[in-house]
Coordinates of C-alpha atoms in Angstrom, one line a residue:
X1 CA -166.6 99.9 154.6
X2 CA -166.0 102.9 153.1
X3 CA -162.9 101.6 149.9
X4 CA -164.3 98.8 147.4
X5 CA -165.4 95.5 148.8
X6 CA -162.6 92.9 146.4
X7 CA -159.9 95.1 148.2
X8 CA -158.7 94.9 152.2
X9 CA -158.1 97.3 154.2
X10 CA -154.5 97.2 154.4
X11 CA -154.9 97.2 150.6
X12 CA -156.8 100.2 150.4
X13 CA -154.8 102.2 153.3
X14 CA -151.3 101.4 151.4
X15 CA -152.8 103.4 148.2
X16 CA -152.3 106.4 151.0
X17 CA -148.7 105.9 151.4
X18 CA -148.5 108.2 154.5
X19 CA -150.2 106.5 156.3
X20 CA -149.5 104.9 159.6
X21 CA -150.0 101.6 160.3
X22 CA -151.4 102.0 163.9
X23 CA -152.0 105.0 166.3
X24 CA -148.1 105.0 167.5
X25 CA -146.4 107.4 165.5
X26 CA -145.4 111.1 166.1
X27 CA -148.4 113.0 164.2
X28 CA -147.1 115.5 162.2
X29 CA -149.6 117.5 160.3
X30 CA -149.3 116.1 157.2
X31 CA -149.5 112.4 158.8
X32 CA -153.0 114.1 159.9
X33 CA -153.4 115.6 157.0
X34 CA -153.2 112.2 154.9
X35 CA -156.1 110.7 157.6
X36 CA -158.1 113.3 157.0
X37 CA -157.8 112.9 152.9
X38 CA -158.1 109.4 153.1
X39 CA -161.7 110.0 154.6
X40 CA -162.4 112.6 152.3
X41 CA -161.6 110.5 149.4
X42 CA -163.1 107.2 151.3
X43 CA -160.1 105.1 151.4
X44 CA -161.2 103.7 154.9
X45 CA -164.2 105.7 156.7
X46 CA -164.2 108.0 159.9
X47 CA -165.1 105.2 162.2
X48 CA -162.1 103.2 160.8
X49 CA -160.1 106.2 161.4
X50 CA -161.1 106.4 164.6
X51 CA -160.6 103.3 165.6
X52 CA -157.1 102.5 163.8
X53 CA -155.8 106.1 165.3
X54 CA -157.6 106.1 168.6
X55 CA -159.4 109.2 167.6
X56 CA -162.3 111.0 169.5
X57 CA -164.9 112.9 167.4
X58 CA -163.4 116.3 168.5
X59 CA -159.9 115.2 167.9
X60 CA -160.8 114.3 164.5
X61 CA -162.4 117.2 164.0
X62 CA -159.9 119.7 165.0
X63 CA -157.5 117.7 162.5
X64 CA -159.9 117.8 159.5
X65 CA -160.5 122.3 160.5
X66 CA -156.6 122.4 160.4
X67 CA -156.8 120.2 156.7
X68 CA -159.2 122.5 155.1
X69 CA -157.9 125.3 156.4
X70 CA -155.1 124.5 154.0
X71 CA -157.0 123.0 151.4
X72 CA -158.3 124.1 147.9
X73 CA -161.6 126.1 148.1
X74 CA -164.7 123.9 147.6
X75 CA -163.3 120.9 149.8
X76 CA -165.7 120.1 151.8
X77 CA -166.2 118.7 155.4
X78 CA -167.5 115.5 156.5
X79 CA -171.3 115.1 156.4
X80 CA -171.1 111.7 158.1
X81 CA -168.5 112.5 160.6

């Protein structure tokens, strides 16, 4: 549990307001974007991620390479992951 253990998870993921709710929605990339900075930031952790979105390793992956291509320099990629 990656978010602070008085708070649920639907608590913590509605603090990320783009968020979806499950894996079926169209994934635009800032949807993916938003999973990706939720993990960063430890809103809900990669193997939530993965499970909530259906998400293999590489899949993840790929989306968090596209998020820091964008990103401010000195982000930095998932150790964990």
């Amino acid at each position: 549990m990656a978010y602070p253990r008085e708070i649920s998870i639907a608590d913590a993921i509605k603090s990320y307001n783009a968020l979806p709710k499950t894996h079926r929605v169209h994934w635009s990339k800032a949807r993916k974007d938003e999973v990706v900075r939720a993990v960063h930031e430890k809103a809900i952790s990669f193997h939530e991620a993965r499970e909530r979105y259906l998400l293999s390793r590489s899949e993840f992956e790929q989306w968090e390479a596209d998020y820091l291509a964008d990103a401010p320099a000195g982000t930095g990629r998932m150790q964990d992951a």
